[in-house]
Amino acid sequence: MDRAEELKRQVQQEIDAHRGELVELSLGIHGNPELSLEEERSARRLADYLGGKGFAVTRGAYQLPTAFEAVYGGGNPHIGVIAEYDALPGIGHACGHNIIAAAAVGAGLGAKAAVDALGGTVHVIGTPGEEGRGGKIRMADKGAFSNLDAAMMVHPGSHNTSGCNAMAVAILEVEFHGRASHAAGAPEQGVNALEAMILSYNAINSLRQHVVDGSRVHGIITDGGQAANVVPAHSAGTFYIRASEDPYLETFKERVIDCFRSGALATGARLEHRWSEPQYRTMNNNAVIEDLYARNLKERGRVVESYEGKTFGSTDMGNVSFMVPGIHPIIAVSPPGVPIHTEEFQSYAGSEAGHRAVLDGAVAMGWTVVDLLAEPSNLSKAKEAFAATQTP
Ligand SMILES: [Zn+2]
Ligand SMILES: [Zn+2]
């Protein structure tokens, strides 16, 4: 057995030996869902655990109170394993980020043996606020990820893939300011902010036919007035604008804003808009690390499918993947056809299938760390592939 194979055996043993604790971490987070950037207990739980396993832990890393970084080893190369642990309003861990967190911790634990034998540094990075708040992008602005040679995480879903198709997304907050009046007694004195919103909403629907395939725009109206007998003086909404190519997102954003301008012009209401959160990029899947991960996941006994034609949604890991060679594989916890962000998926994320995904994801990532540390040409090929995707 060569050295890498022997190390992989150790990595697997270490992860399997901690199955109970990893499942406990996953269920602990699953059972106490915390919203984006409010993940105090989850972050503490994970940081405490890694601190107890010999990692040097920084809490509130990169100026985000619920971020952390747990480091083991020293010197080059630096490999990042990324944890997410935020939940969704109303439906808890329906995106299964508890599995991402526990798998990252497991991979970190396993990778210790590789670091002890081969040198290098493993960073388990706790990145809060993935759901809409762009935690990784905020952390990147403060220097996170810049010292990494490679980064990986694993996201639960309904199939096993080595990568994903993620859309670029921008989040828009819009408001219309009109003028209140009696809706029946003096409507001619009113400026109807709700009408402005409805017109804009319908204008967006008229735009849909004419956008590039794979684009998405969707939103909710959060204020449509206070009383039916008063002309609404104020309306508000939140909209997500997504595109499968980064440059097209800029064009699409402008077209959507034009829809809102049309509502303002027709009604006389004043439009206010702002892009509320950091903009998510598409995913720059690193083919070399993907291949290593896919081989490892197969070795662990899973069938790895192609992700061509499968749309994942969006992730702030996309932005990281344009800074450092990285992967965002999907690991199955539910049967095909169960979408994430549903109550059904939420229960899978806390099920026995979820626990198996934690262990398999941890081992596949841990083995990939071995591949990167044991065979330097893997990392140099990953970097070459990454360089080829960067626009000059
Ligand atoms: Zn999600
Ligand atoms: Zn997610």
Short mmCIF file of C-alpha atoms and ligand atoms in Angstrom, two decimals:
data_model
loop_
_atom_site.label_atom_id
_atom_site.label_comp_id
_atom_site.label_asym_id
_atom_site.label_seq_id
_atom_site.Cartn_x
_atom_site.Cartn_y
_atom_site.Cartn_z
CA MET A 1 0.00 0.00 0.00
CA ASP A 2 1.52 3.34 -0.94
CA ARG A 3 1.73 6.22 1.47
CA ALA A 4 -1.33 8.09 0.22
CA GLU A 5 -3.45 4.92 0.44
CA GLU A 6 -2.24 4.31 3.97
CA LEU A 7 -3.09 7.90 4.92
CA LYS A 8 -6.53 7.62 3.35
CA ARG A 9 -7.17 4.56 5.48
CA GLN A 10 -6.21 6.58 8.58
CA VAL A 11 -8.41 9.52 7.52
CA GLN A 12 -11.39 7.21 7.10
CA GLN A 13 -10.77 5.49 10.44
CA GLU A 14 -10.55 8.83 12.21
CA ILE A 15 -13.79 10.10 10.68
CA ASP A 16 -15.70 6.86 11.23
CA ALA A 17 -14.46 6.75 14.84
CA HIS A 18 -16.10 10.15 15.42
CA ARG A 19 -19.40 9.25 13.76
CA GLY A 20 -21.41 9.72 16.94
CA GLU A 21 -19.99 13.18 17.63
CA LEU A 22 -20.37 14.32 14.02
CA VAL A 23 -24.00 13.20 13.94
CA GLU A 24 -24.55 14.96 17.27
CA LEU A 25 -23.10 18.19 15.79
CA SER A 26 -25.31 17.85 12.71
CA LEU A 27 -28.47 17.17 14.73
CA GLY A 28 -27.62 19.88 17.28
CA ILE A 29 -27.51 22.49 14.51
CA HIS A 30 -30.52 20.97 12.71
CA GLY A 31 -32.59 21.09 15.87
CA ASN A 32 -31.71 24.71 16.68
CA PRO A 33 -32.03 26.55 13.38
CA GLU A 34 -30.55 30.05 13.34
CA LEU A 35 -31.00 32.60 10.56
CA SER A 36 -28.30 34.15 8.38
CA LEU A 37 -25.68 36.03 10.41
CA GLU A 38 -27.45 35.11 13.68
CA GLU A 39 -25.87 31.64 14.00
CA GLU A 40 -24.41 32.22 17.49
CA ARG A 41 -25.03 28.77 19.00
CA SER A 42 -24.13 26.88 15.84
CA ALA A 43 -20.85 28.77 15.39
CA ARG A 44 -19.99 28.30 19.07
CA ARG A 45 -20.78 24.59 18.94
CA LEU A 46 -18.53 24.02 15.92
CA ALA A 47 -15.68 26.25 17.15
CA ASP A 48 -15.77 24.63 20.61
CA TYR A 49 -15.62 21.18 19.09
CA LEU A 50 -12.68 21.91 16.78
CA GLY A 51 -10.87 23.75 19.60
CA GLY A 52 -11.18 20.56 21.64
CA LYS A 53 -9.63 18.56 18.81
CA GLY A 54 -6.38 20.52 18.62
CA PHE A 55 -7.33 23.21 16.10
CA ALA A 56 -6.30 26.83 16.74
CA VAL A 57 -9.66 28.59 16.64
CA THR A 58 -10.44 32.23 15.85
CA ARG A 59 -14.03 33.18 16.66
CA GLY A 60 -15.68 36.12 14.95
CA ALA A 61 -13.14 35.66 12.15
CA TYR A 62 -12.84 38.33 9.44
CA GLN A 63 -15.06 40.71 11.41
CA LEU A 64 -18.19 38.57 11.22
CA PRO A 65 -19.39 37.66 14.73
CA THR A 66 -20.71 34.21 13.72
CA ALA A 67 -17.76 33.27 11.49
CA PHE A 68 -14.81 31.23 12.72
CA GLU A 69 -11.58 29.79 11.44
CA ALA A 70 -10.03 26.61 12.87
CA VAL A 71 -6.47 25.92 11.75
CA TYR A 72 -4.35 22.79 12.09
CA GLY A 73 -0.74 22.40 10.98
CA GLY A 74 1.60 24.99 9.49
CA GLY A 75 3.21 26.01 6.26
CA ASN A 76 2.25 25.40 2.64
CA PRO A 77 0.01 24.39 1.09
CA HIS A 78 -3.12 25.76 2.76
CA ILE A 79 -6.31 23.80 2.14
CA GLY A 80 -9.69 25.21 3.16
CA VAL A 81 -12.72 23.13 4.11
CA ILE A 82 -15.78 25.31 4.32
CA ALA A 83 -18.71 25.04 6.72
CA GLU A 84 -22.12 26.72 6.44
CA TYR A 85 -24.69 26.58 9.24
CA ASP A 86 -27.47 29.11 8.62
CA ALA A 87 -31.12 28.13 8.30
CA LEU A 88 -34.12 29.54 6.46
CA PRO A 89 -36.99 31.58 7.92
CA GLY A 90 -39.96 29.36 8.75
CA ILE A 91 -38.60 26.05 7.44
CA GLY A 92 -35.42 25.62 9.48
CA HIS A 93 -32.59 23.61 7.96
CA ALA A 94 -34.39 23.04 4.66
CA CYS A 95 -31.11 23.71 2.85
CA GLY A 96 -29.33 21.15 5.06
CA HIS A 97 -26.46 23.41 6.07
CA ASN A 98 -26.12 21.33 9.25
CA ILE A 99 -24.74 18.61 6.97
CA ILE A 100 -22.28 21.02 5.34
CA ALA A 101 -21.02 22.01 8.80
CA ALA A 102 -20.66 18.49 10.21
CA ALA A 103 -19.04 17.18 7.01
CA ALA A 104 -16.52 20.03 7.07
CA VAL A 105 -15.66 19.30 10.69
CA GLY A 106 -15.31 15.59 9.90
CA ALA A 107 -13.07 16.32 6.91
CA GLY A 108 -10.94 18.60 9.10
CA LEU A 109 -10.59 15.89 11.76
CA GLY A 110 -9.61 13.33 9.15
CA ALA A 111 -7.17 15.68 7.42
CA LYS A 112 -5.14 16.05 10.64
CA ALA A 113 -3.48 12.69 9.96
CA ALA A 114 -2.49 13.86 6.48
CA VAL A 115 -1.12 17.16 7.81
CA ASP A 116 0.85 15.33 10.54
CA ALA A 117 2.44 13.05 7.94
CA LEU A 118 2.91 15.41 5.00
CA GLY A 119 2.96 18.98 6.36
CA GLY A 120 0.75 21.80 5.15
CA THR A 121 -2.21 23.46 6.84
CA VAL A 122 -5.90 22.65 6.92
CA HIS A 123 -8.35 25.46 7.64
CA VAL A 124 -11.93 24.67 8.62
CA ILE A 125 -13.65 27.96 7.85
CA GLY A 126 -17.06 28.71 9.31
CA THR A 127 -18.92 30.92 6.86
CA PRO A 128 -22.26 32.23 8.13
CA GLY A 129 -25.03 33.97 6.22
CA GLU A 130 -25.01 31.94 3.00
CA GLU A 131 -28.78 32.37 2.59
CA GLY A 132 -28.94 35.77 0.96
CA ARG A 133 -26.43 37.62 3.13
CA GLY A 134 -23.21 36.78 1.27
CA GLY A 135 -21.18 35.84 4.36
CA LYS A 136 -18.27 34.50 2.32
CA ILE A 137 -18.13 37.66 0.22
CA ARG A 138 -18.01 39.84 3.34
CA MET A 139 -15.28 37.60 4.78
CA ALA A 140 -13.34 37.66 1.51
CA ASP A 141 -13.36 41.47 1.64
CA LYS A 142 -11.52 41.15 4.97
CA GLY A 143 -8.90 38.76 3.63
CA ALA A 144 -10.43 35.32 4.16
CA PHE A 145 -9.53 32.69 1.49
CA SER A 146 -6.64 34.79 0.10
CA ASN A 147 -3.98 32.53 1.66
CA LEU A 148 -5.65 29.29 0.50
CA ASP A 149 -4.34 27.07 -2.29
CA ALA A 150 -7.62 25.18 -2.60
CA ALA A 151 -11.08 25.26 -1.04
CA MET A 152 -13.86 22.69 -0.82
CA MET A 153 -17.24 22.09 0.76
CA VAL A 154 -20.11 19.73 0.19
CA HIS A 155 -23.80 20.70 -0.07
CA PRO A 156 -26.66 18.25 0.45
CA GLY A 157 -29.17 17.63 -2.31
CA SER A 158 -30.96 14.84 -4.11
CA HIS A 159 -28.06 13.46 -6.17
CA ASN A 160 -24.29 12.99 -5.98
CA THR A 161 -22.22 15.29 -8.21
CA SER A 162 -18.69 16.62 -8.04
CA GLY A 163 -19.73 20.17 -8.88
CA CYS A 164 -22.79 22.32 -9.52
CA ASN A 165 -24.27 24.92 -11.84
CA ALA A 166 -24.84 27.99 -9.69
CA MET A 167 -26.42 31.19 -10.93
CA ALA A 168 -25.11 34.68 -10.31
CA VAL A 169 -27.64 36.59 -8.22
CA ALA A 170 -28.28 40.16 -7.16
CA ILE A 171 -30.87 41.03 -4.51
CA LEU A 172 -32.96 44.12 -5.06
CA GLU A 173 -35.01 46.10 -2.56
CA VAL A 174 -37.57 48.41 -4.16
CA GLU A 175 -39.95 50.97 -2.73
CA PHE A 176 -42.49 53.27 -4.30
CA HIS A 177 -43.53 56.50 -2.61
CA GLY A 178 -46.93 57.84 -3.65
CA ARG A 179 -49.52 60.00 -1.90
CA ALA A 180 -52.35 58.83 0.33
CA SER A 181 -55.89 59.95 -0.23
CA HIS A 182 -59.44 58.70 0.37
CA ALA A 183 -59.72 55.81 -2.10
CA ALA A 184 -63.35 56.66 -3.00
CA GLY A 185 -63.85 60.25 -1.78
CA ALA A 186 -60.78 61.87 -3.39
CA PRO A 187 -58.89 59.30 -5.50
CA GLU A 188 -57.83 62.03 -7.96
CA GLN A 189 -55.60 63.45 -5.21
CA GLY A 190 -53.82 60.13 -4.59
CA VAL A 191 -50.69 58.66 -6.12
CA ASN A 192 -50.99 54.90 -5.87
CA ALA A 193 -47.74 53.20 -4.83
CA LEU A 194 -49.34 49.73 -5.02
CA GLU A 195 -50.35 50.29 -8.65
CA ALA A 196 -46.74 51.21 -9.40
CA MET A 197 -45.60 47.91 -7.86
CA ILE A 198 -48.23 45.83 -9.70
CA LEU A 199 -47.38 47.44 -13.04
CA SER A 200 -43.70 46.78 -12.44
CA TYR A 201 -44.41 43.17 -11.48
CA ASN A 202 -46.36 42.68 -14.69
CA ALA A 203 -43.70 44.45 -16.73
CA ILE A 204 -41.19 41.91 -15.37
CA ASN A 205 -43.51 39.15 -16.54
CA SER A 206 -43.53 40.73 -20.00
CA LEU A 207 -39.74 40.71 -19.96
CA ARG A 208 -39.45 36.98 -19.17
CA GLN A 209 -39.93 35.75 -22.72
CA HIS A 210 -37.02 37.83 -23.92
CA VAL A 211 -34.26 37.00 -21.47
CA VAL A 212 -31.39 34.58 -21.99
CA ASP A 213 -32.21 30.94 -21.12
CA GLY A 214 -31.36 29.99 -17.57
CA SER A 215 -32.13 33.45 -16.18
CA ARG A 216 -34.50 33.89 -13.26
CA VAL A 217 -36.32 36.79 -11.65
CA HIS A 218 -38.64 36.32 -8.72
CA GLY A 219 -39.80 38.33 -5.79
CA ILE A 220 -42.37 39.19 -3.17
CA ILE A 221 -44.35 42.31 -2.35
CA THR A 222 -43.69 43.11 1.29
CA ASP A 223 -45.87 46.21 1.58
CA GLY A 224 -48.99 46.80 -0.47
CA GLY A 225 -50.69 49.44 1.67
CA GLN A 226 -52.36 49.52 5.06
CA ALA A 227 -56.08 49.96 4.42
CA ALA A 228 -58.27 49.17 1.44
CA ASN A 229 -60.05 52.53 1.62
CA VAL A 230 -56.81 54.55 1.52
CA VAL A 231 -54.78 55.03 -1.67
CA PRO A 232 -51.50 53.26 -0.77
CA ALA A 233 -48.80 55.87 -0.28
CA HIS A 234 -46.08 53.26 0.04
CA SER A 235 -45.25 49.88 -1.41
CA ALA A 236 -42.16 47.70 -1.13
CA GLY A 237 -40.77 44.45 -2.46
CA THR A 238 -37.71 42.22 -2.58
CA PHE A 239 -36.60 40.65 -5.84
CA TYR A 240 -33.86 38.19 -6.82
CA ILE A 241 -32.35 38.60 -10.27
CA ARG A 242 -30.30 35.62 -11.44
CA ALA A 243 -28.32 34.67 -14.52
CA SER A 244 -26.29 31.65 -15.50
CA GLU A 245 -23.49 33.87 -16.87
CA ASP A 246 -21.92 36.62 -14.78
CA PRO A 247 -21.76 39.34 -17.50
CA TYR A 248 -25.43 38.86 -18.45
CA LEU A 249 -26.52 39.56 -14.89
CA GLU A 250 -25.52 43.22 -15.35
CA THR A 251 -27.67 43.53 -18.49
CA PHE A 252 -30.57 41.72 -16.83
CA LYS A 253 -30.42 43.92 -13.72
CA GLU A 254 -30.76 47.03 -15.87
CA ARG A 255 -33.75 45.54 -17.75
CA VAL A 256 -35.50 44.75 -14.44
CA ILE A 257 -34.88 48.26 -13.09
CA ASP A 258 -36.44 49.60 -16.30
CA CYS A 259 -39.59 47.62 -15.42
CA PHE A 260 -39.76 49.43 -12.09
CA ARG A 261 -39.10 52.76 -13.79
CA SER A 262 -42.12 52.06 -16.01
CA GLY A 263 -44.33 51.63 -12.94
CA ALA A 264 -43.06 54.90 -11.53
CA LEU A 265 -43.62 56.78 -14.78
CA ALA A 266 -47.14 55.46 -15.29
CA THR A 267 -48.35 56.27 -11.79
CA GLY A 268 -46.25 59.25 -10.74
CA ALA A 269 -44.96 57.38 -7.69
CA ARG A 270 -41.31 57.85 -6.85
CA LEU A 271 -39.07 54.79 -7.17
CA GLU A 272 -36.29 54.04 -4.75
CA HIS A 273 -34.12 50.97 -5.17
CA ARG A 274 -30.97 49.49 -3.74
CA TRP A 275 -28.95 46.34 -4.25
CA SER A 276 -29.17 45.10 -0.71
CA GLU A 277 -26.48 42.43 -0.33
CA PRO A 278 -23.20 41.40 -1.90
CA GLN A 279 -23.72 39.99 -5.38
CA TYR A 280 -23.19 36.22 -5.78
CA ARG A 281 -21.18 34.95 -8.73
CA THR A 282 -21.64 31.79 -10.76
CA MET A 283 -19.62 28.72 -9.70
CA ASN A 284 -16.17 28.29 -11.20
CA ASN A 285 -15.91 24.51 -10.70
CA ASN A 286 -12.29 23.36 -10.63
CA ALA A 287 -12.13 20.31 -12.89
CA VAL A 288 -8.97 18.88 -11.33
CA ILE A 289 -10.21 18.95 -7.72
CA GLU A 290 -13.61 17.76 -8.96
CA ASP A 291 -12.01 14.67 -10.50
CA LEU A 292 -10.14 13.85 -7.31
CA TYR A 293 -13.28 14.30 -5.23
CA ALA A 294 -15.42 12.26 -7.65
CA ARG A 295 -12.95 9.38 -7.58
CA ASN A 296 -12.92 9.48 -3.79
CA LEU A 297 -16.70 9.58 -3.45
CA LYS A 298 -16.99 6.61 -5.82
CA GLU A 299 -14.39 4.78 -3.76
CA ARG A 300 -16.58 5.45 -0.73
CA GLY A 301 -19.41 3.68 -2.56
CA ARG A 302 -21.57 6.40 -4.12
CA VAL A 303 -22.57 6.71 -7.77
CA VAL A 304 -21.44 10.12 -9.04
CA GLU A 305 -23.71 11.68 -11.65
CA SER A 306 -23.08 14.44 -14.17
CA TYR A 307 -24.45 17.83 -13.12
CA GLU A 308 -24.99 18.98 -16.68
CA GLY A 309 -28.49 20.39 -16.98
CA LYS A 310 -29.03 20.44 -13.20
CA THR A 311 -29.53 23.90 -11.74
CA PHE A 312 -28.52 24.35 -8.13
CA GLY A 313 -29.64 27.90 -7.39
CA SER A 314 -26.99 30.26 -6.11
CA THR A 315 -24.17 30.17 -3.58
CA ASP A 316 -21.63 32.63 -2.23
CA MET A 317 -19.09 29.81 -2.70
CA GLY A 318 -19.23 31.02 -6.32
CA ASN A 319 -17.31 34.16 -5.37
CA VAL A 320 -14.73 32.07 -3.48
CA SER A 321 -14.31 29.82 -6.53
CA PHE A 322 -13.09 32.81 -8.55
CA MET A 323 -10.45 33.60 -5.87
CA VAL A 324 -9.05 30.12 -5.25
CA PRO A 325 -9.39 26.73 -6.98
CA GLY A 326 -12.50 25.26 -5.40
CA ILE A 327 -15.39 22.82 -5.59
CA HIS A 328 -19.02 22.79 -4.41
CA PRO A 329 -20.19 19.20 -4.88
CA ILE A 330 -23.69 18.02 -4.06
CA ILE A 331 -24.21 14.93 -1.90
CA ALA A 332 -27.50 13.05 -1.89
CA VAL A 333 -29.59 12.95 1.28
CA SER A 334 -33.01 12.75 -0.40
CA PRO A 335 -34.37 10.77 -3.36
CA PRO A 336 -34.29 12.59 -6.73
CA GLY A 337 -37.11 15.08 -7.12
CA VAL A 338 -37.14 16.47 -3.58
CA PRO A 339 -36.04 20.10 -3.92
CA ILE A 340 -33.99 21.85 -1.25
CA HIS A 341 -35.80 24.69 0.56
CA THR A 342 -38.82 22.48 1.29
CA GLU A 343 -40.14 21.02 4.55
CA GLU A 344 -39.63 17.56 3.12
CA PHE A 345 -35.95 18.23 2.51
CA GLN A 346 -35.66 19.69 6.01
CA SER A 347 -36.60 16.32 7.49
CA TYR A 348 -34.14 14.46 5.22
CA ALA A 349 -31.38 16.78 6.48
CA GLY A 350 -31.91 15.38 9.99
CA SER A 351 -32.39 11.76 8.95
CA GLU A 352 -30.19 8.68 8.79
CA ALA A 353 -29.57 9.51 5.09
CA GLY A 354 -28.36 12.92 6.24
CA HIS A 355 -25.95 11.30 8.71
CA ARG A 356 -24.57 9.05 5.96
CA ALA A 357 -24.01 12.14 3.80
CA VAL A 358 -22.08 13.77 6.65
CA LEU A 359 -19.76 10.78 6.90
CA ASP A 360 -19.36 10.17 3.16
CA GLY A 361 -18.85 13.86 2.44
CA ALA A 362 -16.27 14.13 5.23
CA VAL A 363 -14.34 11.08 3.98
CA ALA A 364 -14.44 12.14 0.31
CA MET A 365 -13.18 15.62 1.23
CA GLY A 366 -10.62 14.23 3.69
CA TRP A 367 -9.28 11.93 0.98
CA THR A 368 -9.16 14.85 -1.45
CA VAL A 369 -7.01 16.75 1.06
CA VAL A 370 -4.68 13.72 1.10
CA ASP A 371 -4.52 13.77 -2.71
CA LEU A 372 -3.62 17.48 -2.68
CA LEU A 373 -0.98 17.17 0.04
CA ALA A 374 0.56 13.85 -1.00
CA GLU A 375 0.90 14.60 -4.71
CA PRO A 376 1.99 18.22 -5.36
CA SER A 377 1.27 17.87 -9.08
CA ASN A 378 -2.46 17.61 -8.24
CA LEU A 379 -2.37 21.07 -6.72
CA SER A 380 -0.29 22.55 -9.52
CA LYS A 381 -2.71 21.11 -12.11
CA ALA A 382 -5.65 22.52 -10.14
CA LYS A 383 -3.95 25.92 -10.18
CA GLU A 384 -3.31 25.70 -13.92
CA ALA A 385 -6.96 24.86 -14.53
CA PHE A 386 -7.96 27.77 -12.30
CA ALA A 387 -5.64 30.20 -14.10
CA ALA A 388 -7.16 29.17 -17.43
CA THR A 389 -10.62 30.27 -16.20
CA GLN A 390 -9.50 33.73 -15.08
CA THR A 391 -10.24 36.46 -17.57
CA PRO A 392 -7.05 38.39 -18.35
ZN ZN B 1 -30.31 27.42 0.43
ZN ZN B 2 -27.60 25.91 0.85
#
